[in-house]
Short mmCIF file of C-alpha atoms in Angstrom, two decimals:
data_model
loop_
_atom_site.label_atom_id
_atom_site.label_comp_id
_atom_site.label_asym_id
_atom_site.label_seq_id
_atom_site.Cartn_x
_atom_site.Cartn_y
_atom_site.Cartn_z
CA MET A 1 -14.22 -36.32 -6.03
CA LEU A 2 -13.37 -33.05 -8.29
CA LEU A 3 -17.30 -32.72 -8.79
CA LYS A 4 -18.03 -30.86 -5.54
CA PRO A 5 -14.90 -28.36 -5.89
CA LEU A 6 -15.93 -27.54 -9.47
CA LYS A 7 -19.48 -27.02 -8.90
CA ALA A 8 -18.22 -24.59 -6.04
CA ILE A 9 -15.98 -22.64 -8.38
CA MET A 10 -18.81 -22.40 -11.13
CA LYS A 11 -21.24 -21.05 -8.23
CA ALA A 12 -18.42 -18.40 -7.22
CA LYS A 13 -18.07 -17.45 -10.45
CA LEU A 14 -21.44 -16.99 -11.46
CA PHE A 15 -22.08 -15.02 -8.25
CA PHE A 16 -19.36 -12.92 -8.63
CA PHE A 17 -20.47 -12.19 -12.60
CA THR A 18 -24.34 -11.16 -11.55
CA PHE A 19 -22.27 -8.81 -9.02
CA ILE A 20 -20.60 -7.16 -11.73
CA GLN A 21 -23.67 -7.09 -14.00
CA ILE A 22 -25.63 -5.44 -10.80
CA LEU A 23 -22.91 -3.18 -9.94
CA ASN A 24 -22.60 -1.84 -13.60
CA PHE A 25 -26.36 -1.29 -13.83
CA PHE A 26 -26.50 0.79 -10.64
CA LEU A 27 -23.40 3.14 -11.48
CA LEU A 28 -25.12 3.42 -15.12
CA THR A 29 -28.59 4.41 -13.79
CA GLN A 30 -27.31 6.77 -11.22
CA PRO A 31 -27.57 10.65 -11.97
CA VAL A 32 -24.17 11.94 -13.00
CA VAL A 33 -22.96 14.83 -10.39
CA ALA A 34 -20.95 17.31 -12.11
CA LYS A 35 -18.08 18.51 -10.09
CA GLU A 36 -18.43 22.49 -9.49
CA THR A 37 -16.00 24.60 -10.81
CA GLN A 38 -14.25 26.87 -8.39
CA LYS A 39 -15.30 30.23 -9.53
CA ASP A 40 -12.79 33.64 -8.92
CA SER A 41 -14.78 35.76 -6.13
CA PHE A 42 -14.05 39.36 -5.76
CA VAL A 43 -15.86 42.59 -4.28
CA ILE A 44 -17.09 45.58 -6.02
CA PHE A 45 -17.55 48.69 -3.62
CA PHE A 46 -20.06 51.35 -3.96
CA ASP A 47 -19.26 54.92 -2.98
CA GLN A 48 -22.93 55.89 -2.22
CA GLN A 49 -26.11 53.99 -1.89
CA ILE A 50 -26.98 51.07 -4.27
CA ASN A 51 -29.52 52.54 -6.68
CA SER A 52 -31.27 52.34 -10.09
CA SER A 53 -28.45 53.65 -11.76
CA HIS A 54 -26.60 50.59 -11.00
CA ILE A 55 -29.35 48.34 -12.66
CA ALA A 56 -26.93 47.13 -15.45
CA LEU A 57 -24.58 46.05 -12.87
CA LEU A 58 -27.18 44.29 -10.81
CA ALA A 59 -28.92 42.79 -13.29
CA THR A 60 -25.72 41.18 -14.91
CA ARG A 61 -25.19 39.38 -11.39
CA GLU A 62 -29.12 38.24 -10.99
CA LEU A 63 -28.94 36.76 -14.50
CA GLY A 64 -26.15 34.80 -13.75
CA PHE A 65 -23.74 36.59 -16.36
CA PHE A 66 -20.97 36.86 -14.12
CA SER A 67 -21.04 33.34 -12.61
CA ASP A 68 -21.26 31.68 -16.53
CA LEU A 69 -17.81 33.59 -16.83
CA GLY A 70 -16.63 31.84 -13.29
CA LEU A 71 -16.89 35.06 -11.53
CA ASP A 72 -18.48 35.08 -8.02
CA VAL A 73 -19.21 39.00 -7.61
CA ASN A 74 -19.99 40.45 -4.04
CA PHE A 75 -21.41 43.80 -3.76
CA VAL A 76 -20.48 46.21 -0.26
CA LEU A 77 -21.07 49.73 0.44
CA ALA A 78 -18.14 51.59 1.71
CA THR A 79 -18.63 53.93 4.50
CA SER A 80 -17.51 56.72 2.55
CA PRO A 81 -16.46 57.83 -1.36
CA ARG A 82 -13.01 57.84 -0.38
CA GLU A 83 -13.01 54.22 1.50
CA ALA A 84 -14.16 53.28 -1.79
CA PHE A 85 -11.47 54.22 -3.50
CA GLN A 86 -9.00 52.97 -0.61
CA GLN A 87 -10.45 49.76 -0.40
CA ILE A 88 -9.19 48.45 -3.91
CA ILE A 89 -5.93 50.34 -3.64
CA ASP A 90 -5.70 48.17 -0.57
CA ASP A 91 -6.55 44.79 -2.47
CA ARG A 92 -10.05 44.35 -0.60
CA GLY A 93 -11.85 44.83 -3.84
CA LEU A 94 -11.18 44.38 -7.25
CA LEU A 95 -13.44 47.10 -8.38
CA ALA A 96 -15.43 50.40 -7.27
CA VAL A 97 -18.45 52.02 -8.72
CA THR A 98 -18.31 55.92 -8.69
CA THR A 99 -18.63 59.24 -10.57
CA GLN A 100 -16.08 60.66 -13.00
CA THR A 101 -16.28 63.87 -11.26
CA ARG A 102 -14.80 62.04 -7.93
CA LEU A 103 -12.42 60.21 -10.09
CA PHE A 104 -10.81 63.19 -11.27
CA LEU A 105 -10.84 64.53 -7.64
CA PHE A 106 -9.20 61.38 -5.95
CA VAL A 107 -6.55 60.86 -8.88
CA GLY A 108 -5.64 64.49 -8.32
CA ASP A 109 -5.24 63.84 -4.71
CA GLY A 110 -2.60 60.87 -5.97
CA ILE A 111 -5.03 57.70 -5.49
CA ALA A 112 -3.47 55.20 -8.35
CA VAL A 113 -7.05 53.88 -10.16
CA LYS A 114 -8.33 54.45 -13.42
CA ARG A 115 -11.74 54.08 -15.15
CA ILE A 116 -12.19 50.76 -16.54
CA ALA A 117 -15.86 50.84 -17.58
CA THR A 118 -19.16 53.11 -17.68
CA LEU A 119 -22.53 52.34 -16.55
CA ILE A 120 -24.13 55.71 -17.30
CA ASP A 121 -22.53 57.60 -19.82
CA THR A 122 -24.30 61.21 -19.30
CA PRO A 123 -24.70 63.17 -16.25
CA LEU A 124 -27.48 62.35 -13.85
CA SER A 125 -27.21 65.85 -12.24
CA GLY A 126 -29.13 69.15 -12.79
CA ILE A 127 -31.26 71.90 -11.06
CA VAL A 128 -34.80 70.70 -10.21
CA THR A 129 -37.60 73.18 -9.42
CA LEU A 130 -41.44 73.17 -9.58
CA THR A 131 -43.11 73.79 -12.71
CA LYS A 132 -45.10 76.63 -11.10
CA SER A 133 -42.26 78.46 -9.83
CA ASN A 134 -41.59 79.83 -13.58
CA ILE A 135 -37.85 79.02 -13.23
CA ARG A 136 -37.20 78.09 -16.67
CA ILE A 137 -33.32 79.19 -17.63
CA GLN A 138 -30.21 80.12 -15.57
CA GLN A 139 -30.85 83.85 -15.31
CA ASP A 140 -34.24 83.05 -13.55
CA LEU A 141 -32.57 81.97 -10.48
CA LYS A 142 -31.90 85.39 -9.78
CA GLY A 143 -32.87 86.40 -5.90
CA LYS A 144 -34.01 82.49 -5.89
CA ARG A 145 -33.36 79.96 -2.99
CA LEU A 146 -31.18 77.42 -4.44
CA GLY A 147 -30.76 74.11 -2.13
CA TYR A 148 -27.98 71.43 -2.45
CA GLN A 149 -26.49 68.97 -0.28
CA ALA A 150 -23.12 69.98 1.27
CA ASP A 151 -20.96 67.12 0.17
CA SER A 152 -22.39 66.98 -3.61
CA LEU A 153 -19.29 67.80 -6.25
CA ASP A 154 -21.75 68.54 -8.53
CA ALA A 155 -23.35 71.26 -6.63
CA LYS A 156 -19.95 72.66 -6.45
CA ILE A 157 -19.63 72.66 -10.31
CA ILE A 158 -23.11 74.14 -11.06
CA GLN A 159 -22.15 76.85 -8.07
CA ALA A 160 -18.78 77.47 -10.33
CA ILE A 161 -20.99 77.82 -13.57
CA LEU A 162 -22.94 80.26 -11.83
CA SER A 163 -19.96 82.33 -10.52
CA ASN A 164 -19.16 83.03 -14.17
CA THR A 165 -21.79 85.98 -14.06
CA GLU A 166 -20.70 87.65 -10.74
CA LYS A 167 -23.76 89.42 -10.30
CA SER A 168 -26.36 86.54 -10.99
CA PHE A 169 -24.19 84.09 -8.61
CA ASN A 170 -24.32 86.78 -5.64
CA GLU A 171 -28.02 87.54 -6.00
CA ILE A 172 -28.67 83.68 -5.69
CA GLN A 173 -29.23 82.48 -2.10
CA PHE A 174 -27.50 79.19 -1.78
CA VAL A 175 -28.71 76.80 0.92
CA SER A 176 -27.06 73.94 2.44
CA LEU A 177 -29.56 71.45 3.34
CA ASP A 178 -29.60 68.30 5.99
CA GLN A 179 -32.88 67.17 5.25
CA PRO A 180 -34.01 65.37 1.92
CA ILE A 181 -33.56 67.95 -0.77
CA THR A 182 -36.57 67.03 -2.98
CA GLN A 183 -38.59 67.24 0.24
CA ALA A 184 -37.39 70.85 0.90
CA LEU A 185 -38.55 71.87 -2.39
CA LEU A 186 -41.79 70.09 -2.25
CA GLU A 187 -42.62 71.97 1.52
CA GLY A 188 -41.27 75.19 -0.10
CA TYR A 189 -38.08 75.49 1.87
CA VAL A 190 -36.15 76.26 -1.56
CA ASP A 191 -37.13 77.36 -4.67
CA ALA A 192 -34.78 75.10 -6.56
CA ILE A 193 -32.48 72.25 -5.77
CA ILE A 194 -29.42 70.93 -7.12
CA THR A 195 -29.74 67.07 -7.39
CA THR A 196 -27.59 64.05 -8.46
CA GLU A 197 -30.42 61.92 -8.96
CA ARG A 198 -32.54 64.08 -11.56
CA GLN A 199 -34.77 61.21 -12.93
CA LYS A 200 -35.55 59.99 -9.25
CA THR A 201 -35.97 63.52 -8.08
CA ILE A 202 -38.53 64.22 -10.74
CA GLY A 203 -40.28 60.73 -10.40
CA VAL A 204 -40.74 61.66 -6.46
CA ILE A 205 -42.23 65.00 -7.38
CA GLU A 206 -44.47 63.29 -9.53
CA ALA A 207 -45.38 60.82 -7.09
CA HIS A 208 -46.54 63.73 -5.06
CA LYS A 209 -48.89 65.03 -7.69
CA LYS A 210 -46.90 67.72 -8.74
CA THR A 211 -44.78 68.51 -12.08
CA ALA A 212 -41.40 69.52 -11.98
CA PHE A 213 -39.19 71.25 -14.40
CA LEU A 214 -35.41 70.16 -15.06
CA LEU A 215 -32.40 72.26 -16.01
CA PRO A 216 -29.92 69.56 -16.92
CA ILE A 217 -26.01 70.13 -15.77
CA GLU A 218 -24.90 69.85 -19.69
CA GLU A 219 -27.33 72.56 -20.50
CA LEU A 220 -25.55 75.10 -18.11
CA GLY A 221 -22.31 75.33 -20.09
CA ILE A 222 -20.54 72.10 -18.38
CA PRO A 223 -18.93 69.65 -20.78
CA PRO A 224 -20.62 65.92 -21.01
CA PHE A 225 -19.50 63.53 -18.45
CA ASP A 226 -19.94 59.99 -17.65
CA GLY A 227 -22.31 59.84 -14.48
CA VAL A 228 -21.53 56.18 -13.20
CA VAL A 229 -18.08 54.55 -13.84
CA ALA A 230 -16.31 51.06 -12.68
CA ILE A 231 -12.80 51.73 -11.52
CA ALA A 232 -9.91 49.25 -10.65
CA ALA A 233 -6.26 50.02 -9.13
CA ARG A 234 -3.62 50.82 -11.79
CA ASN A 235 -1.72 47.83 -10.53
CA LYS A 236 -4.72 45.52 -10.77
CA LEU A 237 -5.38 46.33 -14.67
CA ASN A 238 -3.71 43.12 -15.91
CA ASP A 239 -6.01 40.96 -13.60
CA PRO A 240 -7.66 38.45 -16.39
CA LYS A 241 -10.91 38.73 -13.97
CA LEU A 242 -11.56 42.66 -15.60
CA LYS A 243 -11.86 41.18 -19.01
CA ARG A 244 -14.38 38.60 -17.97
CA PHE A 245 -16.07 41.39 -15.81
CA LEU A 246 -16.51 43.83 -18.74
CA GLN A 247 -17.62 41.00 -21.23
CA ALA A 248 -20.59 39.93 -18.57
CA LEU A 249 -21.29 43.45 -17.95
CA GLU A 250 -21.73 44.42 -21.72
CA HIS A 251 -23.94 41.34 -21.95
CA GLY A 252 -26.16 42.33 -18.81
CA THR A 253 -26.72 45.66 -20.01
CA LEU A 254 -27.89 44.46 -23.55
CA TRP A 255 -30.43 42.16 -21.96
CA VAL A 256 -31.83 45.03 -19.85
CA LEU A 257 -32.02 47.47 -23.04
CA ASP A 258 -33.68 44.43 -24.80
CA HIS A 259 -35.61 43.45 -21.96
CA PRO A 260 -36.71 46.44 -20.05
CA GLN A 261 -39.99 45.48 -18.42
CA ASP A 262 -38.34 41.90 -17.34
CA ALA A 263 -35.35 43.59 -16.16
CA TRP A 264 -37.73 45.95 -14.07
CA LYS A 265 -39.70 42.99 -12.30
CA LEU A 266 -36.13 41.19 -11.83
CA ILE A 267 -34.62 44.11 -9.90
CA ALA A 268 -37.80 45.25 -8.26
CA GLN A 269 -38.33 42.01 -6.67
CA LYS A 270 -34.87 41.69 -5.42
CA TYR A 271 -33.95 45.53 -4.32
CA ASN A 272 -36.85 47.28 -2.43
CA PHE A 273 -35.21 50.68 -3.28
CA PHE A 274 -36.35 49.89 -6.86
CA ASN A 275 -40.11 48.85 -6.07
CA ASN A 276 -41.84 52.35 -5.75
CA GLU A 277 -43.87 54.89 -7.74
CA ALA A 278 -41.01 57.43 -7.93
CA GLU A 279 -38.53 54.98 -9.48
CA GLN A 280 -41.14 53.62 -11.84
CA ARG A 281 -41.53 57.04 -13.05
CA ALA A 282 -37.74 57.64 -13.58
CA TYR A 283 -36.81 53.97 -14.96
CA PRO A 284 -37.47 55.02 -18.94
CA ASP A 285 -35.46 58.19 -18.87
CA LEU A 286 -32.67 56.28 -17.08
CA LEU A 287 -32.85 53.29 -19.66
CA ASN A 288 -31.67 55.70 -22.29
CA ARG A 289 -28.55 56.43 -20.44
CA LEU A 290 -27.13 53.40 -19.83
CA SER A 291 -23.80 52.79 -21.44
CA ALA A 292 -24.61 49.93 -24.45
CA GLN A 293 -20.59 49.68 -24.45
CA PRO A 294 -19.20 49.88 -20.94
CA GLN A 295 -15.72 49.33 -21.55
CA ALA A 296 -15.64 52.11 -24.36
CA PHE A 297 -14.74 55.96 -23.60
CA SER A 298 -14.06 59.03 -25.33
CA SER A 299 -10.75 60.29 -24.43
CA LEU A 300 -11.76 63.92 -25.85
CA ARG A 301 -14.80 64.01 -23.46
CA TYR A 302 -12.46 63.34 -20.67
CA LYS A 303 -9.99 65.76 -21.78
CA ARG A 304 -12.70 68.40 -22.06
CA PHE A 305 -13.91 67.75 -19.06
CA ALA A 306 -10.52 68.03 -16.86
CA SER A 307 -9.96 71.12 -18.55
CA PHE A 308 -12.99 72.42 -17.19
CA LEU A 309 -12.42 71.38 -13.66
CA VAL A 310 -8.87 73.48 -13.98
CA GLU A 311 -10.48 76.45 -15.32
CA HIS A 312 -12.95 76.38 -12.28
CA ASP A 313 -10.47 75.71 -9.81
CA LEU A 314 -12.05 72.44 -8.86
CA ILE A 315 -8.80 70.24 -9.47
CA THR A 316 -5.41 72.00 -9.50
CA VAL A 317 -4.08 70.50 -12.72
CA ALA A 318 -5.47 68.27 -15.83
CA LEU A 319 -3.10 64.90 -15.94
CA PRO A 320 -3.00 62.98 -19.22
CA ILE A 321 -6.22 61.05 -19.58
CA SER A 322 -4.22 57.70 -19.28
CA ASN A 323 -4.12 58.75 -15.72
CA TYR A 324 -7.68 58.59 -15.30
CA ALA A 325 -9.03 55.97 -17.88
CA VAL A 326 -8.30 52.95 -19.98
CA GLU A 327 -10.11 51.04 -22.58
CA LEU A 328 -9.53 47.24 -21.96
CA ASN A 329 -9.88 44.72 -24.78
CA ASP A 330 -8.75 41.53 -26.00
CA GLU A 331 -5.53 43.40 -27.51
CA SER A 332 -4.84 45.98 -25.02
CA LYS A 333 -1.99 46.30 -22.64
CA PRO A 334 -3.01 48.83 -19.92
#
């Protein structure tokens, strides 16, 4: 009588054991799905249209170096330079990309931001003319038409330098341009132009089968300054995301310098503005201006530039350099 219950129990145990074996086999042979780590998201505002001078930043994101350090970085174009500054003050973004010139101007207006990184560590401005004009030095501008964009701070700096020689300044005809300044030069509307993108401007001229001549802004008696910088609000300098940002940016910058052609292809495929003959011609010179150590800066250079701006009435006072810039590193306490 006990034989049937025993057989039933043994059969149940065998079934259960077989089920466990099948379940274990199923679990062991399934691919492991890693739980995605939550990334820290933030916005970087640009105070002008994204362009080739931002290539290190663009490449860093496209290569995944931000993501590797747990950062999800979004790029947003501000409606104006002042709005880019205000957005990070209002905590709508962690960083803004601007110029050292605007940094000094807006800090002087009481906007509490500091430069934490440099993308381009040389000026990008200058006076460009066609080679056939025979303008080679500053004095050759006498009696010439010099075109500029009305909202260009660098144009004001160059005007300030030229005004040092009152006679020369008065003999230059400054022309405020609404149309694209390079086109005005090519069409002969002006004899020379003040540009904030000298590599690209020369590239555009060469793409039109003409040759250009450059008077760099730093050869006009203007102290060297950073062409493109990243800024953060002063009350956010202890945000741990900033040091990860700097680490990734340095990695991305060095990759661009080590692999210039691959970097070109990467960005040209992603961003339409980069994929043209003018940008391609300007690219080699732009590479030479990338800051290989984005977090580093020269306090002496900043001091000289601030003094220059005060001397030429472009800002009212030169503040301590700690008001304008900081170098963040593992030991720093901003």
